[in-house]
Coordinates of C-alpha atoms and ligand atoms in Angstrom, one line a residue:
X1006 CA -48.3 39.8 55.1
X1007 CA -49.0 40.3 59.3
X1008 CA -46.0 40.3 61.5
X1009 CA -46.6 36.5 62.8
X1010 CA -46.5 35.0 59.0
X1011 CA -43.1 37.5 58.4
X1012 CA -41.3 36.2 61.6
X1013 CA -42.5 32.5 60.8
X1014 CA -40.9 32.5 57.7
X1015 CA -37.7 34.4 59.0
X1016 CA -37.0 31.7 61.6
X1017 CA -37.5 29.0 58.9
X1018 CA -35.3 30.8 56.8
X1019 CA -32.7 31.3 59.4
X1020 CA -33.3 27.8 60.7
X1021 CA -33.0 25.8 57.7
X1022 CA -29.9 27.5 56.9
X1023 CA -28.4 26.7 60.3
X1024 CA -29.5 22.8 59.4
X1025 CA -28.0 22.7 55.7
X1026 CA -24.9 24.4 57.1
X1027 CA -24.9 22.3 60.0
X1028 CA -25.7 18.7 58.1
X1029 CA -23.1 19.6 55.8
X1030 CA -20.3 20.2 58.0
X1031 CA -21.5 16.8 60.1
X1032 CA -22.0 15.0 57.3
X1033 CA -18.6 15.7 55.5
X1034 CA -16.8 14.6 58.9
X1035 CA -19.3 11.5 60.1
X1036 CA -17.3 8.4 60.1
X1037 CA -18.0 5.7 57.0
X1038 CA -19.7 2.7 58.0
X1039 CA -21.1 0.0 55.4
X1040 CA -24.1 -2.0 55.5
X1041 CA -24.1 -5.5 56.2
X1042 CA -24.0 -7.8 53.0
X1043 CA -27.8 -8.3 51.4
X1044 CA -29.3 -5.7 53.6
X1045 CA -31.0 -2.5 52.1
X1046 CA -32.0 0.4 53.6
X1047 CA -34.8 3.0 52.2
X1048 CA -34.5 6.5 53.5
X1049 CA -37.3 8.3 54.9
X1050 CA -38.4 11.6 55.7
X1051 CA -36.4 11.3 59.0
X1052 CA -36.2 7.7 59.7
X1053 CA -34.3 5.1 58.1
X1054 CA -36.1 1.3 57.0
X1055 CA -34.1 -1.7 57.0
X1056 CA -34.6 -4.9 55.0
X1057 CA -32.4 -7.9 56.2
X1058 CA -32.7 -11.0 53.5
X1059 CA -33.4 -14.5 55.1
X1060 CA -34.0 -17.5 53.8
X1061 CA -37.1 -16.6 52.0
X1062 CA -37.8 -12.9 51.6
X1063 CA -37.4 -10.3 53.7
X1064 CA -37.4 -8.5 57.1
X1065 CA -38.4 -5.3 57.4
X1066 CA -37.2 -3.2 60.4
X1067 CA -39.6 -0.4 61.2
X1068 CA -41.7 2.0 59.2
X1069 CA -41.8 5.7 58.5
X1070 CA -45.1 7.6 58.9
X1071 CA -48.6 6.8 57.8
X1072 CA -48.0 9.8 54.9
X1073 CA -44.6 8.0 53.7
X1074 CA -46.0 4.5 52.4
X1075 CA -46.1 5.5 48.8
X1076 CA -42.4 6.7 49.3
X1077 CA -41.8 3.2 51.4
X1078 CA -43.1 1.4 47.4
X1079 CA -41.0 3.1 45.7
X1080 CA -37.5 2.6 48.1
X1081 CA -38.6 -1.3 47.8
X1082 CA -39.0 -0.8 43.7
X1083 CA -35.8 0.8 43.6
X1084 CA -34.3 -2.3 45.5
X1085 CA -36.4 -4.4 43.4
X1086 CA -38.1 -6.1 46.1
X1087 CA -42.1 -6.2 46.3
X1088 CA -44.4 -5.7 49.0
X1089 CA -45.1 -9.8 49.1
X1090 CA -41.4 -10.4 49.6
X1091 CA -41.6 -9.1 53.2
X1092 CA -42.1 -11.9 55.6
X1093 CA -41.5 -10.1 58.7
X1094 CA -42.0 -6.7 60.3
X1095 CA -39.7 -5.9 63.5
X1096 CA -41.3 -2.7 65.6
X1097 CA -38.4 -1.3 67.6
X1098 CA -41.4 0.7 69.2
X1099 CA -44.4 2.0 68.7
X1100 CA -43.7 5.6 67.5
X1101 CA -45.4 7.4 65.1
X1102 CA -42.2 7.7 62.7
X1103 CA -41.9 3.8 63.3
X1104 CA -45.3 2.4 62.9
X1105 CA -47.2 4.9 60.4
X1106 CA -48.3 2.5 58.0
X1107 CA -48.0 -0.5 59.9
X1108 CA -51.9 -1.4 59.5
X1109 CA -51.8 -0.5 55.7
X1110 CA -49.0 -3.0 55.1
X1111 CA -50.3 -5.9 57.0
X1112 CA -53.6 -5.0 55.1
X1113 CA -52.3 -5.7 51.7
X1114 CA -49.9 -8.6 53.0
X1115 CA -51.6 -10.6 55.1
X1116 CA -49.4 -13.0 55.3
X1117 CA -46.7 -11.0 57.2
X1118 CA -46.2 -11.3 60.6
X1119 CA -45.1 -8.7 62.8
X1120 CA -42.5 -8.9 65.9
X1121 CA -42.7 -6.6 68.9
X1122 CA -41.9 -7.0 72.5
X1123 CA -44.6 -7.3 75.0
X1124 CA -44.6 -4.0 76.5
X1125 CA -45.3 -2.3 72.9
X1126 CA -48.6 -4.5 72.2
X1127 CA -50.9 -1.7 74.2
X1128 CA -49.1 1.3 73.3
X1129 CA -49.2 0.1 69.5
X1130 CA -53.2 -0.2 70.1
X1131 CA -53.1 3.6 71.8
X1132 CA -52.4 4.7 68.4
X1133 CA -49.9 7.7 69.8
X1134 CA -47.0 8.5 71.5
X1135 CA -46.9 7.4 75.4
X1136 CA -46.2 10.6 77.1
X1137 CA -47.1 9.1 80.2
X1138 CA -43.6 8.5 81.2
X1139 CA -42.7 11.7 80.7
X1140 CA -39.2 12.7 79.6
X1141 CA -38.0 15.6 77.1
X1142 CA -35.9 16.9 74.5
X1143 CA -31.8 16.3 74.8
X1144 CA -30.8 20.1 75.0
X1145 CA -32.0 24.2 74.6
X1146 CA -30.9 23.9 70.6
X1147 CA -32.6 20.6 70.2
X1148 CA -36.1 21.9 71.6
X1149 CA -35.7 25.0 69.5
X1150 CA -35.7 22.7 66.3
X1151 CA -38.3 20.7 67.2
X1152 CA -40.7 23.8 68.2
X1153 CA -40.2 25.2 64.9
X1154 CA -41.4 21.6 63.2
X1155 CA -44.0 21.7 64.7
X1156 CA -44.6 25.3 63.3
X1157 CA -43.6 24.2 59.9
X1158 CA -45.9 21.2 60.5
X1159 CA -48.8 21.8 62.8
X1160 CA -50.5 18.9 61.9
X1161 CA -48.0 16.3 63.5
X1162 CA -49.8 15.5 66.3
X1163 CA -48.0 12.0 67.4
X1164 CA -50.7 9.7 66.6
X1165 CA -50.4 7.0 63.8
X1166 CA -53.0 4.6 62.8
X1167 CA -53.5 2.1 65.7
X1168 CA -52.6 -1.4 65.2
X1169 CA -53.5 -4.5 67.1
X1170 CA -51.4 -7.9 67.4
X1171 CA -52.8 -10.6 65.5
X1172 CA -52.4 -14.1 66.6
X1173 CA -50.0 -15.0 64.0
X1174 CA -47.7 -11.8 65.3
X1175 CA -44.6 -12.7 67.4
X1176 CA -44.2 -10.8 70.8
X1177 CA -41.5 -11.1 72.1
X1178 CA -40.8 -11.4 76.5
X1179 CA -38.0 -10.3 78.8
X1180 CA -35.0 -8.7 78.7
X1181 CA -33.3 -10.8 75.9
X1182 CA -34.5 -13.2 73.5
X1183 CA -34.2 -15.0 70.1
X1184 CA -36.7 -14.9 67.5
X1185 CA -38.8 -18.1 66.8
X1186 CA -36.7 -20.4 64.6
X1187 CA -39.3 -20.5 61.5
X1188 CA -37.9 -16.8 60.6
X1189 CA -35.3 -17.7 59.2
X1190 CA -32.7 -15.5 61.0
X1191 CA -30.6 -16.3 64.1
X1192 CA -30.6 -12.7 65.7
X1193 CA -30.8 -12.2 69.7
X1194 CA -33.3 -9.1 70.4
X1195 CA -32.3 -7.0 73.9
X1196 CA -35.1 -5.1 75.3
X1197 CA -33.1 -1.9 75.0
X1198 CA -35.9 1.1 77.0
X1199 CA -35.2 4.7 77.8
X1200 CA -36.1 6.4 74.8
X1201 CA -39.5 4.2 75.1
X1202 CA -40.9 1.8 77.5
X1203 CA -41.2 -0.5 74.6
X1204 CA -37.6 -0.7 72.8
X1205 CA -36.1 -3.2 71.3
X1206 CA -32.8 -4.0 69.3
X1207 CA -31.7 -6.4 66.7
X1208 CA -28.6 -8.0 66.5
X1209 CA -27.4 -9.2 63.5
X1210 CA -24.4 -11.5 62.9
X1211 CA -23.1 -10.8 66.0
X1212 CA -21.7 -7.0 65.0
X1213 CA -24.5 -5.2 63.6
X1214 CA -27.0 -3.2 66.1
X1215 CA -30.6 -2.4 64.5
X1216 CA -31.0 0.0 67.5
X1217 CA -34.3 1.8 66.7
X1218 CA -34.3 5.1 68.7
X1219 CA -31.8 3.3 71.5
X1220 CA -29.1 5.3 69.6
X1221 CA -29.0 8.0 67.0
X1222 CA -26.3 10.2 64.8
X1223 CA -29.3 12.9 64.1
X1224 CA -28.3 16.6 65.1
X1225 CA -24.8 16.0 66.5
X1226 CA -23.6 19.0 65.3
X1227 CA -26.4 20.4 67.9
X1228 CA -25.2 18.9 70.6
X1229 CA -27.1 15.5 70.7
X1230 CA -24.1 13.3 71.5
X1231 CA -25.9 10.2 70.5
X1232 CA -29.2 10.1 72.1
X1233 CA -32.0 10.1 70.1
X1234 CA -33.7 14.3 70.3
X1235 CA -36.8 12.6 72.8
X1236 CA -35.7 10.9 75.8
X1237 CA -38.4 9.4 78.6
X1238 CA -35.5 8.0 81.0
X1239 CA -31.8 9.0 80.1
X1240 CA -30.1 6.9 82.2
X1241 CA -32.4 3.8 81.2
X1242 CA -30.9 4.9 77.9
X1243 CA -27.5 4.4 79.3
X1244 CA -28.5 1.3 80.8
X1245 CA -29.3 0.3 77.2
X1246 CA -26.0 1.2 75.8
X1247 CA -24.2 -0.5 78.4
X1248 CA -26.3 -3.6 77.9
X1249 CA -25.9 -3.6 74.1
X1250 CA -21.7 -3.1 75.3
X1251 CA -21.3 -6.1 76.7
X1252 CA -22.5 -7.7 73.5
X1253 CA -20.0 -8.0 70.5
X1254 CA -21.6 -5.4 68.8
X1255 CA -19.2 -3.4 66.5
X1256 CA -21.3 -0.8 64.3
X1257 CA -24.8 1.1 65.4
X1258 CA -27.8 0.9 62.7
X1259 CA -29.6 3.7 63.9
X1260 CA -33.1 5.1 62.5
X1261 CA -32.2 8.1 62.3
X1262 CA -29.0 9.4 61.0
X1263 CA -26.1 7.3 59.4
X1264 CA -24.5 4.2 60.8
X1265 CA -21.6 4.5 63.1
X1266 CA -19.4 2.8 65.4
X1267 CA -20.5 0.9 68.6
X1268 CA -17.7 2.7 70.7
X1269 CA -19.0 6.3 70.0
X1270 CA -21.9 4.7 72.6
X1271 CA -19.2 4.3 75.0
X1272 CA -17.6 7.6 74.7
X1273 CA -20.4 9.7 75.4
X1274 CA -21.6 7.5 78.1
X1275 CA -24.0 9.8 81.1
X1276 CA -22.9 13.0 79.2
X1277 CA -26.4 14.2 79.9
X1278 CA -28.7 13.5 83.0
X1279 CA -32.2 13.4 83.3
X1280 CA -32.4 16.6 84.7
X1281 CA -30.6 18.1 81.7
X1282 CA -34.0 17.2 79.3
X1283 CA -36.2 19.9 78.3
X1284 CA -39.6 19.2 79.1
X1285 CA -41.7 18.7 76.0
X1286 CA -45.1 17.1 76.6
Ligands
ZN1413 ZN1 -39.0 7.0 68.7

């Protein structure tokens, strides 16, 4: 074994140690918050998928990546729901975690019809990651992580399948609006940017936040205080919470990490700056 394949596989040791000890600590002292009534959630590698009930069927909020669709089958199988039963997909962006197998669901149901807000329609088409707005990684710890999964994993590359609105999609315009009254759903959608240009959140019956990457509980225990680990604009972000605070939002549905309380948003308000991001791309 040569001295690069020993050290890679010391650091993952020591680094996945540090994340079991740390996720167990975190997750033994993370506040309890439950679903709303009827709505599922499949757990992905790292991002969660949401599936509100309507009228007839279902919405889906978000995808993992392209890899994770079998896994995607089998969360819906275990919920008993089929593939046909999803009426509606909601992008909160167009990230790779979020859109992976975007083009392989609307290929085998046609009939579903996708929401996204108007600035995501050309970055979904890019088919990666805007990095043209720069931005980084939260904190020191945070980019440490994330440089050792991309050791663990050097073929993540932050492109996913591109996808291009159809005409029967719904994209959605402004800074706030309602979705179309044929879904089934009365839910306002705030254009909520800072992690991406392209952001959106959900809210449902009044309380519940489908925040996408506005928000996260992911690697608290390292420091993350909320924010999602890539930021292009942290004090957009703030804007964002602030926005979604003058709602009467009570609990954050976040895509990655477990739900939790709209007021933790408010308590760590501008506890990082943009300056404080560590360059990544
Ligand atoms: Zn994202």
């Amino acid at each position: 074994m040569n001295g690069k394949k020993r050290l890679t596989i010391i650091i993952s040791i020591l680094a996945a140690a540090l994340l079991i000890s740390g996720y167990m600590y975190f997750s033994h002292n993370h506040e309890t918050v439950d679903l709303p009534d009827g709505v599922k959630v499949i757990p992905l590698e790292f991002t969660n998928v949401f599936l509100i009930p309507l009228e007839k069927g279902y919405m889906l909020i978000d995808n993992g990546y392209a890899k994770e669709y079998d896994r995607f089958l089998q969360g819906l199988k275990h919920h008993g729901v089929d593939v046909m039963d999803i009426g509606y997909v909601f992008i909160t962006h167009h990230h790779d975690d979020h859109v992976g197998f975007l083009n392989t669901l609307t290929v085998l149901n046609k009939s579903v019809r996708v929401i996204v807000h108007e600035t995501g329609v050309p970055l979904l088409a890019a088919g990666e990651n805007n990095t043209k707005n720069g931005g980084g990684i939260v904190n020191r710890a945070i980019y440490a992580l994330f440089r050792l999964k991309m050791l663990i994993t050097p073929t993540w590359d932050f492109s996913f399948p591109p996808y291009r609105v159809r005409k029967q999609d719904i994209v959605l315009k402004g800074e706030k609006a309602s979705l179309p009254k044929e879904v089934g759903l009365s839910a306002t959608v705030l254009h909520t940017p800072g992690h991406s240009s392209d952001s959106i959140s959900l809210i449902y019956n009044d309380r519940y936040l489908f925040g996408g990457d506005m928000a996260s509980s992911f690697l608290l225990w390292a420091g993350a205080k909320y924010l999602t680990l890539f930021n292009e604009n942290v004090g957009q972000v703030y804007a964002s919470w602030e926005k979604a605070l003058s709602t009467n939002i009570e609990f954050i549905l976040p895509a990655h990490g477990k739900p939790f309380k709209a007021e933790r948003l408010k308590e760590n308000l501008h506890k990082y700056s943009q300056d404080d991001l560590v360059a990544y791309f």
